[in-house]
PDB file of C-alpha atoms and ligand atoms in Angstrom:
ATOM      1  CA  MET A   9     -18.953  28.020 -65.873  1.00 46.00           C
ATOM      2  CA  GLU A  10     -16.280  30.732 -66.095  1.00 50.00           C
ATOM      3  CA  SER A  11     -14.506  31.381 -62.866  1.00 56.00           C
ATOM      4  CA  ILE A  12     -14.800  34.727 -61.062  1.00 51.00           C
ATOM      5  CA  GLN A  13     -11.017  35.244 -61.744  1.00 54.00           C
ATOM      6  CA  ASN A  14     -11.487  34.717 -65.486  1.00 57.00           C
ATOM      7  CA  GLN A  15     -14.465  37.062 -65.550  1.00 55.00           C
ATOM      8  CA  GLU A  16     -12.259  39.698 -63.966  1.00 57.00           C
ATOM      9  CA  THR A  17      -9.386  39.125 -66.341  1.00 60.00           C
ATOM     10  CA  PHE A  18     -11.741  39.487 -69.394  1.00 65.00           C
ATOM     11  CA  SER A  19     -14.007  42.289 -68.164  1.00 81.00           C
ATOM     12  CA  MET A  20     -13.445  45.557 -69.849  1.00 90.00           C
ATOM     13  CA  PRO A  21     -15.361  48.825 -70.105  1.00 96.00           C
ATOM     14  CA  ARG A  22     -16.922  49.481 -73.424  1.00 96.00           C
ATOM     15  CA  ILE A  23     -17.280  52.717 -75.361  1.00 98.00           C
ATOM     16  CA  GLY A  24     -20.083  54.702 -73.682  1.00 98.00           C
ATOM     17  CA  ASP A  25     -19.539  53.132 -70.278  1.00 98.00           C
ATOM     18  CA  LYS A  26     -18.547  55.051 -67.162  1.00 98.00           C
ATOM     19  CA  ALA A  27     -14.781  54.536 -66.601  1.00 98.00           C
ATOM     20  CA  PRO A  28     -14.303  52.022 -63.766  1.00 97.00           C
ATOM     21  CA  GLU A  29     -13.262  53.673 -60.544  1.00 97.00           C
ATOM     22  CA  PHE A  30     -10.064  52.943 -58.654  1.00 97.00           C
ATOM     23  CA  LYS A  31      -7.552  54.352 -56.178  1.00 98.00           C
ATOM     24  CA  ALA A  32      -3.850  53.901 -57.059  1.00 98.00           C
ATOM     25  CA  THR A  33      -0.359  54.720 -56.134  1.00 98.00           C
ATOM     26  CA  THR A  34       1.603  56.437 -58.902  1.00 98.00           C
ATOM     27  CA  THR A  35       5.024  57.988 -59.476  1.00 98.00           C
ATOM     28  CA  GLN A  36       3.341  61.392 -58.861  1.00 98.00           C
ATOM     29  CA  GLY A  37       1.453  60.373 -55.676  1.00 98.00           C
ATOM     30  CA  ASP A  38      -1.956  58.710 -55.049  1.00 98.00           C
ATOM     31  CA  ILE A  39      -4.827  59.217 -57.423  1.00 98.00           C
ATOM     32  CA  ASN A  40      -8.561  58.625 -57.381  1.00 98.00           C
ATOM     33  CA  PHE A  41      -9.593  57.739 -60.866  1.00 98.00           C
ATOM     34  CA  PRO A  42     -11.475  59.179 -62.706  1.00 98.00           C
ATOM     35  CA  SER A  43     -12.761  61.705 -60.217  1.00 98.00           C
ATOM     36  CA  ASP A  44      -9.402  63.557 -59.970  1.00 98.00           C
ATOM     37  CA  TYR A  45      -9.805  64.276 -63.681  1.00 98.00           C
ATOM     38  CA  LYS A  46     -13.318  65.563 -63.689  1.00 96.00           C
ATOM     39  CA  GLY A  47     -13.682  68.342 -66.289  1.00 97.00           C
ATOM     40  CA  GLU A  48     -10.673  67.090 -68.280  1.00 98.00           C
ATOM     41  CA  TRP A  49     -10.056  64.435 -70.883  1.00 98.00           C
ATOM     42  CA  VAL A  50      -7.701  61.726 -69.700  1.00 98.00           C
ATOM     43  CA  ILE A  51      -5.828  59.064 -71.659  1.00 98.00           C
ATOM     44  CA  LEU A  52      -5.238  56.004 -69.501  1.00 98.00           C
ATOM     45  CA  PHE A  53      -2.749  53.716 -71.210  1.00 98.00           C
ATOM     46  CA  SER A  54      -1.002  50.521 -70.273  1.00 98.00           C
ATOM     47  CA  HIS A  55       2.374  48.999 -71.239  1.00 98.00           C
ATOM     48  CA  PRO A  56       3.759  45.524 -70.690  1.00 98.00           C
ATOM     49  CA  ALA A  57       6.759  46.204 -68.439  1.00 98.00           C
ATOM     50  CA  ASP A  58       9.327  48.691 -67.241  1.00 98.00           C
ATOM     51  CA  PHE A  59      12.861  48.442 -68.625  1.00 98.00           C
ATOM     52  CA  THR A  60      11.720  47.143 -72.057  1.00 98.00           C
ATOM     53  CA  PRO A  61      12.691  48.940 -75.261  1.00 98.00           C
ATOM     54  CA  VAL A  62       9.375  49.447 -77.075  1.00 98.00           C
ATOM     55  CA  CYS A  63       7.806  50.771 -73.800  1.00 98.00           C
ATOM     56  CA  THR A  64      10.757  53.042 -73.333  1.00 98.00           C
ATOM     57  CA  SER A  65      10.374  54.502 -76.775  1.00 98.00           C
ATOM     58  CA  GLU A  66       6.633  55.102 -76.143  1.00 98.00           C
ATOM     59  CA  PHE A  67       7.143  56.750 -72.754  1.00 98.00           C
ATOM     60  CA  MET A  68       9.776  59.088 -74.252  1.00 98.00           C
ATOM     61  CA  THR A  69       7.388  60.020 -77.044  1.00 98.00           C
ATOM     62  CA  PHE A  70       4.405  60.531 -74.785  1.00 98.00           C
ATOM     63  CA  ALA A  71       6.485  62.622 -72.350  1.00 98.00           C
ATOM     64  CA  HIS A  72       7.762  64.716 -75.254  1.00 98.00           C
ATOM     65  CA  LEU A  73       4.129  65.352 -76.343  1.00 98.00           C
ATOM     66  CA  GLU A  74       2.658  65.832 -72.895  1.00 98.00           C
ATOM     67  CA  GLU A  75       2.358  69.602 -73.115  1.00 97.00           C
ATOM     68  CA  LYS A  76       0.606  69.267 -76.520  1.00 98.00           C
ATOM     69  CA  PHE A  77      -1.988  66.921 -74.967  1.00 98.00           C
ATOM     70  CA  ASN A  78      -2.357  69.181 -71.886  1.00 98.00           C
ATOM     71  CA  LYS A  79      -3.137  72.130 -74.222  1.00 97.00           C
ATOM     72  CA  ALA A  80      -6.051  70.052 -75.571  1.00 98.00           C
ATOM     73  CA  ASN A  81      -7.346  69.733 -71.966  1.00 97.00           C
ATOM     74  CA  CYS A  82      -6.071  66.141 -71.742  1.00 98.00           C
ATOM     75  CA  LYS A  83      -3.995  64.497 -69.032  1.00 98.00           C
ATOM     76  CA  LEU A  84      -1.936  61.343 -69.446  1.00 98.00           C
ATOM     77  CA  VAL A  85      -1.853  58.392 -66.987  1.00 98.00           C
ATOM     78  CA  GLY A  86       0.281  55.304 -67.589  1.00 98.00           C
ATOM     79  CA  LEU A  87       0.148  51.879 -66.024  1.00 98.00           C
ATOM     80  CA  SER A  88       2.052  48.613 -65.916  1.00 96.00           C
ATOM     81  CA  VAL A  89       2.038  45.515 -63.713  1.00 97.00           C
ATOM     82  CA  ASP A  90       5.209  46.613 -61.906  1.00 97.00           C
ATOM     83  CA  GLY A  91       5.969  48.161 -58.560  1.00 98.00           C
ATOM     84  CA  LEU A  92       6.583  51.799 -57.671  1.00 98.00           C
ATOM     85  CA  TYR A  93      10.342  51.423 -57.162  1.00 98.00           C
ATOM     86  CA  SER A  94      10.757  49.737 -60.551  1.00 98.00           C
ATOM     87  CA  HIS A  95       8.807  52.587 -62.098  1.00 98.00           C
ATOM     88  CA  ILE A  96      10.975  55.206 -60.420  1.00 98.00           C
ATOM     89  CA  ALA A  97      14.169  53.445 -61.361  1.00 98.00           C
ATOM     90  CA  TRP A  98      13.057  53.068 -64.982  1.00 98.00           C
ATOM     91  CA  LEU A  99      11.979  56.704 -65.325  1.00 98.00           C
ATOM     92  CA  ARG A 100      15.342  57.822 -63.857  1.00 98.00           C
ATOM     93  CA  THR A 101      17.183  55.619 -66.333  1.00 98.00           C
ATOM     94  CA  ILE A 102      15.200  57.054 -69.242  1.00 98.00           C
ATOM     95  CA  LYS A 103      16.118  60.613 -68.202  1.00 98.00           C
ATOM     96  CA  ASP A 104      19.766  59.821 -67.517  1.00 98.00           C
ATOM     97  CA  LYS A 105      20.728  57.435 -70.281  1.00 98.00           C
ATOM     98  CA  ILE A 106      18.310  56.870 -73.132  1.00 98.00           C
ATOM     99  CA  LYS A 107      18.296  58.626 -76.505  1.00 98.00           C
ATOM    100  CA  PHE A 108      15.575  57.884 -79.048  1.00 98.00           C
ATOM    101  CA  ASN A 109      14.375  59.602 -82.204  1.00 98.00           C
ATOM    102  CA  GLY A 110      16.357  62.735 -81.421  1.00 98.00           C
ATOM    103  CA  MET A 111      14.995  62.937 -77.848  1.00 98.00           C
ATOM    104  CA  LYS A 112      17.261  62.822 -74.744  1.00 98.00           C
ATOM    105  CA  ASP A 113      17.074  63.900 -71.079  1.00 98.00           C
ATOM    106  CA  VAL A 114      13.325  63.126 -71.195  1.00 98.00           C
ATOM    107  CA  GLU A 115      11.568  63.511 -67.895  1.00 98.00           C
ATOM    108  CA  VAL A 116       8.265  61.646 -67.563  1.00 98.00           C
ATOM    109  CA  LYS A 117       6.101  64.020 -65.492  1.00 98.00           C
ATOM    110  CA  PHE A 118       2.761  62.385 -65.858  1.00 98.00           C
ATOM    111  CA  PRO A 119       1.694  59.625 -63.300  1.00 98.00           C
ATOM    112  CA  LEU A 120       2.688  56.024 -63.801  1.00 98.00           C
ATOM    113  CA  ILE A 121       0.414  53.679 -61.815  1.00 98.00           C
ATOM    114  CA  GLU A 122       1.949  50.742 -59.916  1.00 98.00           C
ATOM    115  CA  ASP A 123      -0.348  47.805 -60.412  1.00 98.00           C
ATOM    116  CA  ILE A 124       1.518  44.814 -59.073  1.00 97.00           C
ATOM    117  CA  THR A 125      -1.870  43.312 -57.917  1.00 96.00           C
ATOM    118  CA  MET A 126      -3.324  43.759 -61.448  1.00 96.00           C
ATOM    119  CA  ASN A 127      -6.382  45.387 -59.854  1.00 96.00           C
ATOM    120  CA  VAL A 128      -6.629  48.217 -62.427  1.00 97.00           C
ATOM    121  CA  ALA A 129      -5.334  46.061 -65.362  1.00 97.00           C
ATOM    122  CA  LYS A 130      -8.043  43.539 -64.809  1.00 95.00           C
ATOM    123  CA  LYS A 131     -10.766  46.170 -64.457  1.00 96.00           C
ATOM    124  CA  TYR A 132      -9.842  47.625 -67.853  1.00 97.00           C
ATOM    125  CA  GLY A 133      -9.300  44.344 -69.665  1.00 96.00           C
ATOM    126  CA  MET A 134      -5.581  45.113 -70.127  1.00 97.00           C
ATOM    127  CA  ILE A 135      -4.550  41.544 -69.339  1.00 96.00           C
ATOM    128  CA  GLN A 136      -5.225  39.459 -72.415  1.00 94.00           C
ATOM    129  CA  PRO A 137      -3.923  35.981 -71.521  1.00 93.00           C
ATOM    130  CA  GLY A 138      -3.628  34.825 -75.143  1.00 95.00           C
ATOM    131  CA  GLU A 139      -0.987  37.552 -75.601  1.00 96.00           C
ATOM    132  CA  HIS A 140       0.587  37.443 -72.076  1.00 96.00           C
ATOM    133  CA  LYS A 141      -0.684  36.130 -68.765  1.00 94.00           C
ATOM    134  CA  THR A 142       0.878  38.734 -66.494  1.00 95.00           C
ATOM    135  CA  GLN A 143       1.873  41.693 -68.648  1.00 97.00           C
ATOM    136  CA  ALA A 144      -0.601  44.274 -69.821  1.00 98.00           C
ATOM    137  CA  VAL A 145      -1.148  44.736 -73.568  1.00 98.00           C
ATOM    138  CA  ARG A 146      -0.807  48.266 -74.991  1.00 98.00           C
ATOM    139  CA  ALA A 147      -4.248  49.631 -74.240  1.00 98.00           C
ATOM    140  CA  VAL A 148      -5.364  53.227 -74.689  1.00 98.00           C
ATOM    141  CA  PHE A 149      -8.552  54.433 -73.075  1.00 98.00           C
ATOM    142  CA  PHE A 150      -9.820  57.933 -73.952  1.00 98.00           C
ATOM    143  CA  ILE A 151     -12.094  59.161 -71.122  1.00 98.00           C
ATOM    144  CA  ASP A 152     -14.050  62.402 -71.509  1.00 98.00           C
ATOM    145  CA  PRO A 153     -14.571  65.211 -68.918  1.00 98.00           C
ATOM    146  CA  GLN A 154     -17.737  63.466 -67.633  1.00 97.00           C
ATOM    147  CA  GLY A 155     -15.784  60.220 -66.943  1.00 98.00           C
ATOM    148  CA  THR A 156     -17.208  58.296 -69.896  1.00 98.00           C
ATOM    149  CA  VAL A 157     -15.078  55.997 -72.106  1.00 98.00           C
ATOM    150  CA  ARG A 158     -15.147  57.449 -75.575  1.00 98.00           C
ATOM    151  CA  ALA A 159     -12.600  55.379 -77.494  1.00 98.00           C
ATOM    152  CA  ILE A 160     -10.367  52.380 -76.926  1.00 98.00           C
ATOM    153  CA  ILE A 161      -7.308  51.214 -78.881  1.00 98.00           C
ATOM    154  CA  TYR A 162      -5.468  48.004 -78.252  1.00 97.00           C
ATOM    155  CA  TYR A 163      -2.053  47.031 -79.627  1.00 97.00           C
ATOM    156  CA  PRO A 164      -0.071  43.780 -79.066  1.00 98.00           C
ATOM    157  CA  LEU A 165       3.180  43.748 -77.020  1.00 98.00           C
ATOM    158  CA  SER A 166       5.545  43.970 -79.969  1.00 98.00           C
ATOM    159  CA  LEU A 167       3.888  47.040 -81.660  1.00 98.00           C
ATOM    160  CA  GLY A 168       4.695  50.545 -80.511  1.00 98.00           C
ATOM    161  CA  ARG A 169       1.803  52.978 -80.739  1.00 98.00           C
ATOM    162  CA  ASN A 170       1.348  55.824 -83.163  1.00 98.00           C
ATOM    163  CA  PHE A 171       1.027  58.990 -81.054  1.00 97.00           C
ATOM    164  CA  ASP A 172       0.028  61.167 -83.904  1.00 97.00           C
ATOM    165  CA  GLU A 173      -3.086  58.971 -84.283  1.00 98.00           C
ATOM    166  CA  ILE A 174      -3.814  59.125 -80.497  1.00 98.00           C
ATOM    167  CA  TYR A 175      -3.632  62.937 -80.715  1.00 98.00           C
ATOM    168  CA  ARG A 176      -5.712  63.056 -83.928  1.00 98.00           C
ATOM    169  CA  ALA A 177      -8.412  60.865 -82.295  1.00 98.00           C
ATOM    170  CA  LEU A 178      -8.528  63.154 -79.236  1.00 98.00           C
ATOM    171  CA  ILE A 179      -8.967  66.309 -81.372  1.00 98.00           C
ATOM    172  CA  ALA A 180     -11.504  64.644 -83.648  1.00 98.00           C
ATOM    173  CA  MET A 181     -13.704  63.573 -80.731  1.00 98.00           C
ATOM    174  CA  GLN A 182     -13.556  67.060 -79.177  1.00 98.00           C
ATOM    175  CA  THR A 183     -14.435  68.544 -82.584  1.00 98.00           C
ATOM    176  CA  SER A 184     -17.422  66.237 -82.885  1.00 98.00           C
ATOM    177  CA  ASP A 185     -18.574  67.302 -79.384  1.00 97.00           C
ATOM    178  CA  LYS A 186     -18.044  70.984 -79.983  1.00 97.00           C
ATOM    179  CA  PHE A 187     -19.471  71.329 -83.514  1.00 96.00           C
ATOM    180  CA  ASN A 188     -21.983  68.467 -83.548  1.00 96.00           C
ATOM    181  CA  VAL A 189     -20.366  66.801 -86.599  1.00 97.00           C
ATOM    182  CA  ALA A 190     -18.676  63.528 -87.428  1.00 97.00           C
ATOM    183  CA  THR A 191     -15.158  63.208 -88.902  1.00 98.00           C
ATOM    184  CA  PRO A 192     -14.363  61.137 -91.971  1.00 98.00           C
ATOM    185  CA  ALA A 193     -11.427  58.792 -92.614  1.00 98.00           C
ATOM    186  CA  ASP A 194      -8.041  60.411 -91.949  1.00 98.00           C
ATOM    187  CA  TRP A 195      -9.675  63.650 -90.822  1.00 98.00           C
ATOM    188  CA  GLU A 196      -7.495  66.372 -89.475  1.00 98.00           C
ATOM    189  CA  PRO A 197      -8.382  69.942 -88.520  1.00 98.00           C
ATOM    190  CA  GLY A 198      -8.919  71.964 -91.705  1.00 98.00           C
ATOM    191  CA  LYS A 199     -10.508  69.065 -93.605  1.00 98.00           C
ATOM    192  CA  ASP A 200     -14.231  68.886 -94.342  1.00 98.00           C
ATOM    193  CA  VAL A 201     -16.493  67.288 -91.692  1.00 98.00           C
ATOM    194  CA  ILE A 202     -19.542  65.093 -92.038  1.00 97.00           C
ATOM    195  CA  ILE A 203     -22.985  66.199 -90.928  1.00 94.00           C
ATOM    196  CA  SER A 204     -25.430  63.704 -89.538  1.00 88.00           C
ATOM    197  CA  PRO A 205     -27.473  61.762 -92.205  1.00 83.00           C
ATOM    198  CA  ALA A 206     -30.867  63.147 -93.127  1.00 86.00           C
ATOM    199  CA  GLY A 207     -33.495  61.755 -90.731  1.00 88.00           C
ATOM    200  CA  SER A 208     -36.534  62.255 -92.912  1.00 92.00           C
ATOM    201  CA  CYS A 209     -37.452  62.248 -96.654  1.00 93.00           C
ATOM    202  CA  GLY A 210     -38.048  65.975 -96.436  1.00 90.00           C
ATOM    203  CA  VAL A 211     -34.591  66.703 -95.175  1.00 88.00           C
ATOM    204  CA  ALA A 212     -33.048  64.356 -97.706  1.00 89.00           C
ATOM    205  CA  ALA A 213     -34.817  66.142-100.515  1.00 90.00           C
ATOM    206  CA  GLU A 214     -33.782  69.517 -99.135  1.00 87.00           C
ATOM    207  CA  ARG A 215     -30.173  68.507 -98.956  1.00 86.00           C
ATOM    208  CA  MET A 216     -30.159  67.249-102.517  1.00 89.00           C
ATOM    209  CA  SER A 217     -31.758  70.461-103.751  1.00 88.00           C
ATOM    210  CA  GLY A 218     -28.613  72.299-102.598  1.00 82.00           C
ATOM    211  CA  THR A 219     -28.014  74.089 -99.305  1.00 73.00           C
ATOM    212  CA  ASP A 220     -25.482  76.910 -99.159  1.00 71.00           C
ATOM    213  CA  ASP A 221     -22.910  75.468 -96.737  1.00 89.00           C
ATOM    214  CA  LEU A 222     -23.288  71.752 -97.525  1.00 92.00           C
ATOM    215  CA  GLU A 223     -21.803  69.653-100.252  1.00 93.00           C
ATOM    216  CA  CYS A 224     -23.819  66.383-100.769  1.00 93.00           C
ATOM    217  CA  GLU A 225     -22.526  63.414-102.743  1.00 93.00           C
ATOM    218  CA  ASP A 226     -25.847  61.816-102.063  1.00 93.00           C
ATOM    219  CA  TRP A 227     -28.720  62.423 -99.520  1.00 91.00           C
ATOM    220  CA  PHE A 228     -26.866  60.460 -96.817  1.00 93.00           C
ATOM    221  CA  PHE A 229     -23.313  61.766 -97.488  1.00 95.00           C
ATOM    222  CA  CYS A 230     -23.030  65.529 -96.834  1.00 94.00           C
ATOM    223  CA  THR A 231     -19.917  67.411 -95.813  1.00 96.00           C
ATOM    224  CA  LYS A 232     -19.288  70.964 -94.836  1.00 96.00           C
ATOM    225  CA  LYS A 233     -16.222  73.170 -94.320  1.00 97.00           C
ATOM    226  CA  LEU A 234     -14.953  73.701 -90.820  1.00 97.00           C
ATOM    227  CA  ASP A 235     -12.227  76.306 -90.463  1.00 97.00           C
ATOM    228  CA  LYS A 236      -8.991  74.947 -88.961  1.00 97.00           C
ATOM    229  CA  ASP A 237      -8.324  78.070 -86.919  1.00 97.00           C
ATOM    230  CA  LEU A 238     -11.850  77.946 -85.464  1.00 96.00           C
ATOM    231  CA  VAL A 239     -11.404  74.297 -84.456  1.00 96.00           C
ATOM    232  CA  LEU A 240      -8.011  74.986 -82.852  1.00 95.00           C
ATOM    233  CA  LYS A 241      -9.245  78.138 -81.104  1.00 95.00           C
ATOM    234  CA  GLU A 242     -12.185  76.323 -79.553  1.00 94.00           C
ATOM    235  CA  ILE A 243     -10.200  73.259 -78.527  1.00 93.00           C
ATOM    236  CA  LEU A 244      -6.709  74.330 -77.544  1.00 94.00           C
ATOM    237  CA  LYS A 245      -6.012  76.310 -74.416  1.00 80.00           C
ATOM    238  CA  LYS A 246      -4.118  79.586 -74.858  1.00 72.00           C
TER     239      LYS A 246
HETATM  240  C1  BEZ B   4       9.070  46.083 -75.246  1.00 79.80           C
HETATM  241  O1  BEZ B   4       8.486  47.068 -74.694  1.00 79.80           O
HETATM  242  O2  BEZ B   4      10.100  46.202 -75.876  1.00 79.80           O
HETATM  243  C2  BEZ B   4       8.411  44.733 -75.202  1.00 79.80           C
HETATM  244  C3  BEZ B   4       7.646  44.382 -74.070  1.00 79.80           C
HETATM  245  C4  BEZ B   4       7.074  43.123 -74.019  1.00 79.80           C
HETATM  246  C5  BEZ B   4       7.162  42.299 -75.153  1.00 79.80           C
HETATM  247  C6  BEZ B   4       7.849  42.677 -76.277  1.00 79.80           C
HETATM  248  C7  BEZ B   4       8.486  43.920 -76.267  1.00 79.80           C
END
């Protein structure tokens, strides 16, 4: 039988679950998660270790984009299995010394959780022993304003994340919620959206007979236009 410790290591919230609760110390003070973020989206992401190059490039990129995420009503929270003083020293070094991709003097203002006990990392399945026994993989949890996990992305240690995709996914989920649509492959604001498949033979026939604002390839595959400015107006704060 699997030990309790292993069950903890491997447990992870799934899409649709409530985000596991925890209290933590961060570089911006203590937080209660997810209750401190009620009413906002939050991206909780882990990285393997402080003072490592891929993680440094990721933190600089996320810090550079923080305002853009905040405008989409989304806060960022980082985590690694390191202590608070290591986090502080690393963030100071990033600001004082590191240049990457045209960025320099980058100040990381979002909270970075100290998780030396792995309490949070284990709750969120961020420790994946086949990859590393004590370092968190690069996990990204998208948690909605009701505290529900809406999407999860995992990357291995050696692969830096694509932050354009993280932002795209956030905007796409908010668009789905706001306009009751789905978003097709590679969707971005301004591109056509998918409407839910016909749920009855009558609706299928109706759709194929031609409805003003829909374009149907077949009864189950219908798209409609959704104005980019409308999407951005509804989703982005002024
Ligand atoms: C890095 O962030 O550079 C890194 C961390 C752990 C393993 C490999 C790379």
